[in-house]
Amino acid sequence: MKQSNLLLPTLKENPTDAEIKSHQLLVRAGYMRQIASGLYSFLPLGNRVLRKVEQIVREEMDEAGATEILMPALQPSELWKESGRWQTYGLELMRIDDRHSREFALGATHEEVITSIIRDEVKSYKKLPLTVYQIQSKFRDEKRPRFGLLRGREFLMKDAYSFHDSFDSLDKTYETIFNAYRNIFTRCGLDFRAVIADSGAMGGKDTHEFMVLSDVGEDVIAYSDTSDYAANIEMAPVITKYEPSNEEAKELQKVETPNQKTMEDVAHYLGHSLDKGLKALMFKVDEQLVLVITRGDHEVNDVKLKNLYDASIVDLASEEETKQAMNAGFGSLGPIGVPENVDIIADYAVQSVVNVSCGANEDGYHYINVNPERDFMVKEYADLRFIQEGDPSPDGKGMIKFARGIEVGHVFKLGKFYSEKMDASYLDQNGKANPFIMGCYGIGVSRTLAAIVEQYHDDHGITWPVQVAPYQVHLLALNMKKDEQKELAEEIYETLKKAGIEVLFDDRKERAGVKFADSDLVGIPLRITVGKRADEGFAELKYRQSGDQQDIYKSDIIDTVRSFMSEVK
Amino acid sequence: MKQSNLLLPTLKENPTDAEIKSHQLLVRAGYMRQIASGLYSFLPLGNRVLRKVEQIVREEMDEAGATEILMPALQPSELWKESGRWQTYGLELMRIDDRHSREFALGATHEEVITSIIRDEVKSYKKLPLTVYQIQSKFRDEKRPRFGLLRGREFLMKDAYSFHDSFDSLDKTYETIFNAYRNIFTRCGLDFRAVIADSGAMGGKDTHEFMVLSDVGEDVIAYSDTSDYAANIEMAPVITKYEPSNEEAKELQKVETPNQKTMEDVAHYLGHSLDKGLKALMFKVDEQLVLVITRGDHEVNDVKLKNLYDASIVDLASEEETKQAMNAGFGSLGPIGVPENVDIIADYAVQSVVNVSCGANEDGYHYINVNPERDFMVKEYADLRFIQEGDPSPDGKGMIKFARGIEVGHVFKLGKFYSEKMDASYLDQNGKANPFIMGCYGIGVSRTLAAIVEQYHDDHGITWPVQVAPYQVHLLALNMKKDEQKELAEEIYETLKKAGIEVLFDDRKERAGVKFADSDLVGIPLRITVGKRADEGFAELKYRQSGDQQDIYKSDIIDTVRSFMSEVK
């Protein structure tokens, strides 16, 4: 492709609304443009990268035995009413009436449509298992679109759905797709983790998120520094063993702590470290008031509290509800002298504390030298806190570290959630009707593109891995007015094209400095510059990622490019 | 692909709502399913054909120098208000409010979005000409979706847009894309015509529709039986020379024609042929009343009337308006005794009639022996009628025939329609701002798929051309319980796959009759059946289109398949 004919508008400045590198660079380097908040057009280079990621996804999904289909974006509301999500999905689901006032959803996801198709078309266990996927634009009306492609309102997604007659069969397909995802993100050059995630309200069991490690990620991952273990931070169990203390128990004492509100305030005021205080938080678990006690240096993980109670809703109680129950505000809560209608639940770490402080359930006062079991009783000890860096990894191997991650993929065992609600069943070997057992599997294709840029850039621009780069070679002719440069560049261009190598030829009448800067910004892996030594048949080859460069004779170019490409792939 | 794992639900009966072959067969053969009126899901086989057509389109567009982009389906209403189409597009444009009550259109087409991008990004004539395209789902809320993929509400379209600094440059790109379209539809195996079409309200000049010849087409094409000439019927000028008659003029006479309403009634009642009567129709051309006179065997073409008056709106006058002006109803209108505020305009053919009949502008009466110029005067003679079969072709070569066509492509010179309204301009060589000159070019990708089926089917099912077939070979094992059949089929399957040939393997435990019927229905070009002679290493090869069949030894299969594929491509 000749650059003079290409819509490739590079910018000197970052767009003012772009907070993160992928957003800044994809706009500056001419890959995309915003049309409205959260809506982007992919220009030619952006579209090429998108197609490459899409093709990797397609190949690996096909290899995993899934077949591609294409469902419409417009979905009749009736299907969403069957699943119940018409009511529960909220404002993110875009809704539209047709000219006859019939309601439709703009596809945010396609569980309902595929379940209705399979319900109509698959009657027998003989056709199971069955996995289909599609690659298609999805719509979600984000409250606050941001971070460019990471949180947009229209985005390219690969969504897949599998149907089974047993959980064993679901487990097998889940594993197959899981491995396909590993291949996909590995082929995209990404540093990622498959992370144990929260199955949330969907009622499924296993679920993993594929997270690309990046400081701009919205999720925190807890991972082992030595094993494969990784989990969404709220999903990681704490297996720390707390050693009993040798310290002798002192006498309980009530002290004044005027205007000391936070754990840090109180610890500082009383002159002890954070872990020598107890934190007490009042929760409403469904309708039950629960006072949760943790060590002062720990944080309550409400997902664990929810699971402990097998509850539907867990919320912090309001200060008013708390005062009414305890006669004290948030700053002075503690486990001593708690009314009977409030459960006291404590994290395992609380079992081994000695002579700690805690709120006295009286505003402006704390106890010191508090000792569990002696001074207060606990209904149940449990794992209730967030894991922390330095905790042992839950798989017993290594130590936990934290990283932020961008979610690019999600695999999910749906079970019978949709098939039961939508009355979708097959006949088993005995002729008995059973609801399908289902799985679903998503990849954010356009988000993956942005995640790659987050991991592949430097101060000068993008540094694409060759397998997803828009072109493999960027050919620059420094001075198109000089015949020998123009001719050599044209010759190399034709040679590369003939060899099936994707080449972008900067044939513009621009200054060399502009061409170099644009080339670094655009980030094609190999740059071949035709300049001063053109008359000898020599060009300069530069590797975008390493910065290595060398003079190269024209007839050596193809072999060198090919060897580079085969290395990286 | 093994058929046992594939979502390929064939049906014995046509769906009740399917009126035409492509709709019937694509549903029956398991290529697609309807989700709601005008909305279809493409099942695996349908998706494969769609991708093949898409790939042909992509290759030819790239070859034509266009580059692929991807714009969002959601488009802010502001852009459509700039072009004026927010008001004029009507109910077909689907509109949706986001959570902040901002209005969006669901892309029916993308002139506004691309014009806004180019307006922002292309400042200089140096970047021109520039052609971009995308392949994407489009949305149009058809009043009456019908004919399956031919008139749906969400459909796959390739839309392209070109930008120029001169009409010459536009002409060149128009021709390039025109030729690309010829290549595309030829590669799809279609019998089509490039048809001169009406540029309508868009203000453009040249426009061609690519029409696939088919009885189910909604448009009528007038084409020459000897040359390339083809036009939408309302666009074809009539160049017939009407010979003056030798017949002597007789005396004008008024006769009673009680209850004779239509031209046919009157001609029959008066005992003459249709061409010996004059037809008079009252039109409102903008605000002017115009009585249009044609021969009784001709039909008024209101596009020609509109062009003659250079009018905005042409409509038949109501019977009430007509009575008020003429003192007579529709059945008795004629050119004699017409009030001065009504223009009389006649088709060229009227110039040479002699002793004809016409309405007397008095209900229940006609004149006979009417002669133009003697009995009535005409403000202007012009070409005002529809061309008919048997008329000479407007290019002077051959005779006109009619055919019906399915519009699968459209190329259009937009000129400055959008760039002027949207204030999109470039700087020319003198630094002066000029509005871009634009072209647009569409292909209905999913509609092309249906058009192919309209031309490629027989009584048993679809008969795909190999270049767009979902698979190239359909491999049938008649009895999977017989080891030698199963083994030979598996061997052939692996061999074909290894050779890069796309093969669907019917490994189901179904009766041979079911497999044959399904195979004919699905329509893959080559069928290889492993049956009785499996132990000798022989299978049966059958060509779906010709029905020819032969026994084939296993080691000859690859060569035979390859030679078939190379012939057809």
PDB file of N, CA and C in Angstrom, chain A residues 1 3-6 9 33 35 39-42 44 47 51 58 67-74 76 91 95-96 98-100 104 117 121 127 130 139 141 143 153-154, chain B residues 1 3-6 9 33 35 39-42 44 47 51 58 67-74 76 91 95-96 98-100 104 117 121 127 130 141 143 153-154:
ATOM      1  N   MET A   1       0.847  -1.195   0.000  1.00  0.00           N
ATOM      2  CA  MET A   1       0.000   0.000   0.000  1.00  0.00           C
ATOM      3  C   MET A   1       0.882   1.244   0.000  1.00  0.00           C
ATOM      4  N   GLN A   3       1.463   5.029   0.920  1.00  0.00           N
ATOM      5  CA  GLN A   3       0.951   5.876   1.981  1.00  0.00           C
ATOM      6  C   GLN A   3       0.283   7.145   1.452  1.00  0.00           C
ATOM      7  N   SER A   4       0.720   7.588   0.263  1.00  0.00           N
ATOM      8  CA  SER A   4       0.123   8.820  -0.287  1.00  0.00           C
ATOM      9  C   SER A   4      -1.367   8.650  -0.555  1.00  0.00           C
ATOM     10  N   ASN A   5      -1.808   7.408  -0.783  1.00  0.00           N
ATOM     11  CA  ASN A   5      -3.229   7.166  -1.064  1.00  0.00           C
ATOM     12  C   ASN A   5      -4.001   6.648   0.134  1.00  0.00           C
ATOM     13  N   LEU A   6      -3.392   6.683   1.301  1.00  0.00           N
ATOM     14  CA  LEU A   6      -3.989   6.012   2.448  1.00  0.00           C
ATOM     15  C   LEU A   6      -4.498   7.036   3.454  1.00  0.00           C
ATOM     16  N   PRO A   9      -4.114   9.607   9.097  1.00  0.00           N
ATOM     17  CA  PRO A   9      -3.863  10.954   9.621  1.00  0.00           C
ATOM     18  C   PRO A   9      -3.192  10.902  10.992  1.00  0.00           C
ATOM     19  N   ARG A  33     -10.731   7.056  15.005  1.00  0.00           N
ATOM     20  CA  ARG A  33     -11.250   8.360  15.344  1.00  0.00           C
ATOM     21  C   ARG A  33     -12.552   8.192  16.108  1.00  0.00           C
ATOM     22  N   ILE A  35     -16.319   9.131  17.005  1.00  0.00           N
ATOM     23  CA  ILE A  35     -17.477   9.708  16.318  1.00  0.00           C
ATOM     24  C   ILE A  35     -18.405  10.362  17.335  1.00  0.00           C
ATOM     25  N   LEU A  39     -17.817   5.784  20.845  1.00  0.00           N
ATOM     26  CA  LEU A  39     -18.048   5.240  19.493  1.00  0.00           C
ATOM     27  C   LEU A  39     -16.875   5.616  18.592  1.00  0.00           C
ATOM     28  N   TYR A  40     -16.256   4.627  17.991  1.00  0.00           N
ATOM     29  CA  TYR A  40     -15.057   4.854  17.198  1.00  0.00           C
ATOM     30  C   TYR A  40     -15.180   4.302  15.788  1.00  0.00           C
ATOM     31  N   SER A  41     -14.569   5.030  14.855  1.00  0.00           N
ATOM     32  CA  SER A  41     -14.361   4.490  13.512  1.00  0.00           C
ATOM     33  C   SER A  41     -12.941   3.966  13.438  1.00  0.00           C
ATOM     34  N   PHE A  42     -12.796   2.776  12.881  1.00  0.00           N
ATOM     35  CA  PHE A  42     -11.467   2.243  12.630  1.00  0.00           C
ATOM     36  C   PHE A  42     -11.027   2.681  11.244  1.00  0.00           C
ATOM     37  N   PRO A  44      -8.067   2.762   8.088  1.00  0.00           N
ATOM     38  CA  PRO A  44      -7.505   1.571   7.438  1.00  0.00           C
ATOM     39  C   PRO A  44      -6.524   0.765   8.302  1.00  0.00           C
ATOM     40  N   ASN A  47      -8.383  -0.963  11.126  1.00  0.00           N
ATOM     41  CA  ASN A  47      -9.164  -2.079  10.607  1.00  0.00           C
ATOM     42  C   ASN A  47      -8.283  -3.288  10.301  1.00  0.00           C
ATOM     43  N   ARG A  51      -8.746  -6.976  11.925  1.00  0.00           N
ATOM     44  CA  ARG A  51      -8.943  -8.181  11.103  1.00  0.00           C
ATOM     45  C   ARG A  51      -7.924  -9.259  11.468  1.00  0.00           C
ATOM     46  N   ARG A  58     -10.635 -16.535  15.011  1.00  0.00           N
ATOM     47  CA  ARG A  58     -11.381 -17.464  14.155  1.00  0.00           C
ATOM     48  C   ARG A  58     -10.646 -18.795  14.013  1.00  0.00           C
ATOM     49  N   THR A  67     -18.160 -23.786  15.430  1.00  0.00           N
ATOM     50  CA  THR A  67     -18.451 -23.327  14.078  1.00  0.00           C
ATOM     51  C   THR A  67     -19.031 -21.926  14.134  1.00  0.00           C
ATOM     52  N   GLU A  68     -18.692 -21.152  13.087  1.00  0.00           N
ATOM     53  CA  GLU A  68     -19.064 -19.738  13.093  1.00  0.00           C
ATOM     54  C   GLU A  68     -20.474 -19.549  12.548  1.00  0.00           C
ATOM     55  N   ILE A  69     -21.214 -18.671  13.183  1.00  0.00           N
ATOM     56  CA  ILE A  69     -22.542 -18.279  12.723  1.00  0.00           C
ATOM     57  C   ILE A  69     -22.618 -16.759  12.770  1.00  0.00           C
ATOM     58  N   LEU A  70     -23.755 -16.199  12.420  1.00  0.00           N
ATOM     59  CA  LEU A  70     -23.927 -14.745  12.559  1.00  0.00           C
ATOM     60  C   LEU A  70     -25.382 -14.460  12.906  1.00  0.00           C
ATOM     61  N   MET A  71     -25.586 -13.957  14.105  1.00  0.00           N
ATOM     62  CA  MET A  71     -26.941 -13.627  14.547  1.00  0.00           C
ATOM     63  C   MET A  71     -27.169 -12.128  14.393  1.00  0.00           C
ATOM     64  N   PRO A  72     -28.433 -11.699  14.309  1.00  0.00           N
ATOM     65  CA  PRO A  72     -28.671 -10.268  14.122  1.00  0.00           C
ATOM     66  C   PRO A  72     -28.405  -9.466  15.393  1.00  0.00           C
ATOM     67  N   ALA A  73     -28.055  -8.199  15.216  1.00  0.00           N
ATOM     68  CA  ALA A  73     -27.888  -7.300  16.367  1.00  0.00           C
ATOM     69  C   ALA A  73     -29.247  -6.950  16.961  1.00  0.00           C
ATOM     70  N   LEU A  74     -30.252  -6.818  16.106  1.00  0.00           N
ATOM     71  CA  LEU A  74     -31.600  -6.507  16.583  1.00  0.00           C
ATOM     72  C   LEU A  74     -32.248  -7.774  17.113  1.00  0.00           C
ATOM     73  N   PRO A  76     -35.625  -9.367  19.298  1.00  0.00           N
ATOM     74  CA  PRO A  76     -36.958  -9.068  19.823  1.00  0.00           C
ATOM     75  C   PRO A  76     -36.992  -9.141  21.350  1.00  0.00           C
ATOM     76  N   LEU A  91     -29.886  -0.037  32.177  1.00  0.00           N
ATOM     77  CA  LEU A  91     -29.734   0.968  31.120  1.00  0.00           C
ATOM     78  C   LEU A  91     -28.647   0.621  30.112  1.00  0.00           C
ATOM     79  N   ARG A  95     -32.363  -0.132  23.881  1.00  0.00           N
ATOM     80  CA  ARG A  95     -33.671  -0.621  23.464  1.00  0.00           C
ATOM     81  C   ARG A  95     -34.228   0.289  22.389  1.00  0.00           C
ATOM     82  N   ILE A  96     -34.927  -0.300  21.435  1.00  0.00           N
ATOM     83  CA  ILE A  96     -35.406   0.472  20.289  1.00  0.00           C
ATOM     84  C   ILE A  96     -36.750  -0.084  19.857  1.00  0.00           C
ATOM     85  N   ASP A  98     -39.501  -0.580  16.781  1.00  0.00           N
ATOM     86  CA  ASP A  98     -39.565  -0.493  15.329  1.00  0.00           C
ATOM     87  C   ASP A  98     -40.789   0.341  14.926  1.00  0.00           C
ATOM     88  N   ARG A  99     -41.027   0.465  13.622  1.00  0.00           N
ATOM     89  CA  ARG A  99     -42.095   1.348  13.131  1.00  0.00           C
ATOM     90  C   ARG A  99     -43.474   0.862  13.574  1.00  0.00           C
ATOM     91  N   HIS A 100     -43.554  -0.408  13.977  1.00  0.00           N
ATOM     92  CA  HIS A 100     -44.838  -0.929  14.451  1.00  0.00           C
ATOM     93  C   HIS A 100     -44.878  -0.974  15.983  1.00  0.00           C
ATOM     94  N   PHE A 104     -37.302  -3.924  20.603  1.00  0.00           N
ATOM     95  CA  PHE A 104     -36.114  -4.719  20.324  1.00  0.00           C
ATOM     96  C   PHE A 104     -34.970  -4.283  21.233  1.00  0.00           C
ATOM     97  N   ILE A 117     -32.645 -20.427  19.148  1.00  0.00           N
ATOM     98  CA  ILE A 117     -32.338 -21.195  17.928  1.00  0.00           C
ATOM     99  C   ILE A 117     -32.146 -22.669  18.275  1.00  0.00           C
ATOM    100  N   GLU A 121     -34.072 -26.059  17.008  1.00  0.00           N
ATOM    101  CA  GLU A 121     -33.409 -26.869  15.992  1.00  0.00           C
ATOM    102  C   GLU A 121     -32.734 -28.129  16.506  1.00  0.00           C
ATOM    103  N   LYS A 127     -27.037 -34.717  18.794  1.00  0.00           N
ATOM    104  CA  LYS A 127     -26.368 -33.535  18.198  1.00  0.00           C
ATOM    105  C   LYS A 127     -25.467 -32.830  19.220  1.00  0.00           C
ATOM    106  N   LEU A 130     -22.430 -29.177  21.185  1.00  0.00           N
ATOM    107  CA  LEU A 130     -22.463 -28.293  20.016  1.00  0.00           C
ATOM    108  C   LEU A 130     -21.958 -26.923  20.455  1.00  0.00           C
ATOM    109  N   PHE A 139     -23.356  -3.842  21.480  1.00  0.00           N
ATOM    110  CA  PHE A 139     -23.760  -2.519  21.944  1.00  0.00           C
ATOM    111  C   PHE A 139     -24.020  -2.553  23.445  1.00  0.00           C
ATOM    112  N   ASP A 141     -24.658   0.485  26.453  1.00  0.00           N
ATOM    113  CA  ASP A 141     -24.711   1.922  26.714  1.00  0.00           C
ATOM    114  C   ASP A 141     -24.040   2.209  28.063  1.00  0.00           C
ATOM    115  N   LYS A 143     -22.402   3.859  31.180  1.00  0.00           N
ATOM    116  CA  LYS A 143     -22.720   5.120  31.831  1.00  0.00           C
ATOM    117  C   LYS A 143     -21.617   6.139  31.566  1.00  0.00           C
ATOM    118  N   ARG A 153     -19.022   1.960  23.660  1.00  0.00           N
ATOM    119  CA  ARG A 153     -20.447   1.614  23.628  1.00  0.00           C
ATOM    120  C   ARG A 153     -20.788   0.688  22.466  1.00  0.00           C
ATOM    121  N   GLU A 154     -19.928   0.666  21.459  1.00  0.00           N
ATOM    122  CA  GLU A 154     -20.076  -0.300  20.364  1.00  0.00           C
ATOM    123  C   GLU A 154     -18.702  -0.907  20.170  1.00  0.00           C
TER     124      GLU A 154
ATOM    125  N   MET B   1     -15.221 -30.734   7.970  1.00  0.00           N
ATOM    126  CA  MET B   1     -16.185 -30.643   9.068  1.00  0.00           C
ATOM    127  C   MET B   1     -17.057 -31.890   9.078  1.00  0.00           C
ATOM    128  N   GLN B   3     -20.484 -33.660   9.815  1.00  0.00           N
ATOM    129  CA  GLN B   3     -21.862 -33.184   9.857  1.00  0.00           C
ATOM    130  C   GLN B   3     -22.542 -33.504  11.190  1.00  0.00           C
ATOM    131  N   SER B   4     -22.083 -34.575  11.848  1.00  0.00           N
ATOM    132  CA  SER B   4     -22.718 -34.942  13.119  1.00  0.00           C
ATOM    133  C   SER B   4     -22.555 -33.846  14.170  1.00  0.00           C
ATOM    134  N   ASN B   5     -21.492 -33.043  14.039  1.00  0.00           N
ATOM    135  CA  ASN B   5     -21.257 -31.979  15.015  1.00  0.00           C
ATOM    136  C   ASN B   5     -21.708 -30.608  14.546  1.00  0.00           C
ATOM    137  N   LEU B   6     -22.412 -30.563  13.427  1.00  0.00           N
ATOM    138  CA  LEU B   6     -22.683 -29.273  12.795  1.00  0.00           C
ATOM    139  C   LEU B   6     -24.153 -28.904  12.958  1.00  0.00           C
ATOM    140  N   PRO B   9     -29.694 -27.851  10.342  1.00  0.00           N
ATOM    141  CA  PRO B   9     -31.041 -28.426  10.463  1.00  0.00           C
ATOM    142  C   PRO B   9     -31.826 -28.297   9.154  1.00  0.00           C
ATOM    143  N   ARG B  33     -32.096 -18.960   9.765  1.00  0.00           N
ATOM    144  CA  ARG B  33     -33.368 -19.010  10.472  1.00  0.00           C
ATOM    145  C   ARG B  33     -33.843 -17.598  10.753  1.00  0.00           C
ATOM    146  N   ILE B  35     -35.441 -14.748  13.019  1.00  0.00           N
ATOM    147  CA  ILE B  35     -35.542 -14.435  14.449  1.00  0.00           C
ATOM    148  C   ILE B  35     -36.768 -13.577  14.704  1.00  0.00           C
ATOM    149  N   LEU B  39     -35.479 -10.327  10.088  1.00  0.00           N
ATOM    150  CA  LEU B  39     -34.222 -10.502  10.826  1.00  0.00           C
ATOM    151  C   LEU B  39     -33.831 -11.979  10.823  1.00  0.00           C
ATOM    152  N   TYR B  40     -32.633 -12.266  10.337  1.00  0.00           N
ATOM    153  CA  TYR B  40     -32.205 -13.651  10.164  1.00  0.00           C
ATOM    154  C   TYR B  40     -30.888 -13.933  10.869  1.00  0.00           C
ATOM    155  N   SER B  41     -30.791 -15.153  11.393  1.00  0.00           N
ATOM    156  CA  SER B  41     -29.499 -15.661  11.861  1.00  0.00           C
ATOM    157  C   SER B  41     -28.928 -16.540  10.764  1.00  0.00           C
ATOM    158  N   PHE B  42     -27.653 -16.342  10.472  1.00  0.00           N
ATOM    159  CA  PHE B  42     -26.974 -17.225   9.542  1.00  0.00           C
ATOM    160  C   PHE B  42     -26.378 -18.379  10.325  1.00  0.00           C
ATOM    161  N   PRO B  44     -24.183 -22.102  10.427  1.00  0.00           N
ATOM    162  CA  PRO B  44     -22.804 -22.268   9.936  1.00  0.00           C
ATOM    163  C   PRO B  44     -22.652 -22.260   8.411  1.00  0.00           C
ATOM    164  N   ASN B  47     -23.297 -18.757   7.057  1.00  0.00           N
ATOM    165  CA  ASN B  47     -22.178 -17.877   7.388  1.00  0.00           C
ATOM    166  C   ASN B  47     -20.984 -18.126   6.472  1.00  0.00           C
ATOM    167  N   ARG B  51     -19.253 -15.349   4.088  1.00  0.00           N
ATOM    168  CA  ARG B  51     -17.828 -15.007   4.187  1.00  0.00           C
ATOM    169  C   ARG B  51     -17.138 -15.112   2.833  1.00  0.00           C
ATOM    170  N   ARG B  58     -14.078  -8.106  -0.923  1.00  0.00           N
ATOM    171  CA  ARG B  58     -12.894  -7.472  -0.322  1.00  0.00           C
ATOM    172  C   ARG B  58     -11.718  -7.479  -1.296  1.00  0.00           C
ATOM    173  N   THR B  67      -9.464   1.202   0.369  1.00  0.00           N
ATOM    174  CA  THR B  67      -8.980   0.608   1.613  1.00  0.00           C
ATOM    175  C   THR B  67     -10.131   0.424   2.575  1.00  0.00           C
ATOM    176  N   GLU B  68     -10.027  -0.660   3.345  1.00  0.00           N
ATOM    177  CA  GLU B  68     -11.139  -1.026   4.219  1.00  0.00           C
ATOM    178  C   GLU B  68     -11.051  -0.292   5.557  1.00  0.00           C
ATOM    179  N   ILE B  69     -12.196   0.155   6.023  1.00  0.00           N
ATOM    180  CA  ILE B  69     -12.308   0.783   7.335  1.00  0.00           C
ATOM    181  C   ILE B  69     -13.505   0.150   8.046  1.00  0.00           C
ATOM    182  N   LEU B  70     -13.815   0.607   9.238  1.00  0.00           N
ATOM    183  CA  LEU B  70     -15.019   0.130   9.924  1.00  0.00           C
ATOM    184  C   LEU B  70     -15.592   1.266  10.766  1.00  0.00           C
ATOM    185  N   MET B  71     -16.761   1.716  10.375  1.00  0.00           N
ATOM    186  CA  MET B  71     -17.411   2.801  11.113  1.00  0.00           C
ATOM    187  C   MET B  71     -18.478   2.210  12.025  1.00  0.00           C
ATOM    188  N   PRO B  72     -18.851   2.945  13.083  1.00  0.00           N
ATOM    189  CA  PRO B  72     -19.848   2.375  14.001  1.00  0.00           C
ATOM    190  C   PRO B  72     -21.254   2.373  13.395  1.00  0.00           C
ATOM    191  N   ALA B  73     -22.076   1.449  13.845  1.00  0.00           N
ATOM    192  CA  ALA B  73     -23.480   1.425  13.422  1.00  0.00           C
ATOM    193  C   ALA B  73     -24.249   2.558  14.087  1.00  0.00           C
ATOM    194  N   LEU B  74     -23.894   2.874  15.319  1.00  0.00           N
ATOM    195  CA  LEU B  74     -24.558   3.979  16.025  1.00  0.00           C
ATOM    196  C   LEU B  74     -23.991   5.310  15.539  1.00  0.00           C
ATOM    197  N   PRO B  76     -24.454   9.601  15.623  1.00  0.00           N
ATOM    198  CA  PRO B  76     -25.134  10.711  16.297  1.00  0.00           C
ATOM    199  C   PRO B  76     -26.061  11.464  15.332  1.00  0.00           C
ATOM    200  N   LEU B  91     -39.343   6.685   8.140  1.00  0.00           N
ATOM    201  CA  LEU B  91     -39.418   5.623   9.146  1.00  0.00           C
ATOM    202  C   LEU B  91     -38.416   4.492   8.925  1.00  0.00           C
ATOM    203  N   ARG B  95     -34.167   4.887  14.832  1.00  0.00           N
ATOM    204  CA  ARG B  95     -33.624   5.916  15.727  1.00  0.00           C
ATOM    205  C   ARG B  95     -33.685   5.431  17.155  1.00  0.00           C
ATOM    206  N   ILE B  96     -32.694   5.826  17.929  1.00  0.00           N
ATOM    207  CA  ILE B  96     -32.589   5.310  19.294  1.00  0.00           C
ATOM    208  C   ILE B  96     -31.999   6.403  20.175  1.00  0.00           C
ATOM    209  N   ASP B  98     -29.894   7.336  23.631  1.00  0.00           N
ATOM    210  CA  ASP B  98     -29.032   6.689  24.620  1.00  0.00           C
ATOM    211  C   ASP B  98     -29.518   7.055  26.029  1.00  0.00           C
ATOM    212  N   ARG B  99     -28.797   6.594  27.053  1.00  0.00           N
ATOM    213  CA  ARG B  99     -29.256   6.787  28.432  1.00  0.00           C
ATOM    214  C   ARG B  99     -29.283   8.259  28.820  1.00  0.00           C
ATOM    215  N   HIS B 100     -28.568   9.100  28.058  1.00  0.00           N
ATOM    216  CA  HIS B 100     -28.591  10.529  28.345  1.00  0.00           C
ATOM    217  C   HIS B 100     -29.540  11.273  27.392  1.00  0.00           C
ATOM    218  N   PHE B 104     -29.586   8.946  18.344  1.00  0.00           N
ATOM    219  CA  PHE B 104     -28.698   8.276  17.398  1.00  0.00           C
ATOM    220  C   PHE B 104     -29.518   7.611  16.292  1.00  0.00           C
ATOM    221  N   ILE B 117     -15.657  12.376   8.848  1.00  0.00           N
ATOM    222  CA  ILE B 117     -14.263  11.949   9.062  1.00  0.00           C
ATOM    223  C   ILE B 117     -13.333  12.644   8.070  1.00  0.00           C
ATOM    224  N   GLU B 121     -10.114  15.114   8.553  1.00  0.00           N
ATOM    225  CA  GLU B 121      -8.790  14.519   8.395  1.00  0.00           C
ATOM    226  C   GLU B 121      -8.088  14.823   7.081  1.00  0.00           C
ATOM    227  N   LYS B 127      -4.050  14.553  -0.950  1.00  0.00           N
ATOM    228  CA  LYS B 127      -4.505  13.236  -0.482  1.00  0.00           C
ATOM    229  C   LYS B 127      -5.615  12.666  -1.372  1.00  0.00           C
ATOM    230  N   LEU B 130      -9.406   9.536  -2.903  1.00  0.00           N
ATOM    231  CA  LEU B 130      -9.338   8.640  -1.759  1.00  0.00           C
ATOM    232  C   LEU B 130     -10.619   7.810  -1.742  1.00  0.00           C
ATOM    233  N   ASP B 141     -35.638  -0.138   8.584  1.00  0.00           N
ATOM    234  CA  ASP B 141     -36.910  -0.645   9.100  1.00  0.00           C
ATOM    235  C   ASP B 141     -37.940  -0.684   7.975  1.00  0.00           C
ATOM    236  N   LYS B 143     -41.043  -1.306   5.727  1.00  0.00           N
ATOM    237  CA  LYS B 143     -42.457  -1.365   6.095  1.00  0.00           C
ATOM    238  C   LYS B 143     -42.947  -2.796   6.020  1.00  0.00           C
ATOM    239  N   ARG B 153     -34.479  -6.373   7.386  1.00  0.00           N
ATOM    240  CA  ARG B 153     -34.318  -5.137   8.156  1.00  0.00           C
ATOM    241  C   ARG B 153     -32.898  -4.964   8.688  1.00  0.00           C
ATOM    242  N   GLU B 154     -32.154  -6.063   8.742  1.00  0.00           N
ATOM    243  CA  GLU B 154     -30.725  -5.991   9.076  1.00  0.00           C
ATOM    244  C   GLU B 154     -30.021  -6.846   8.051  1.00  0.00           C
TER     245      GLU B 154
END
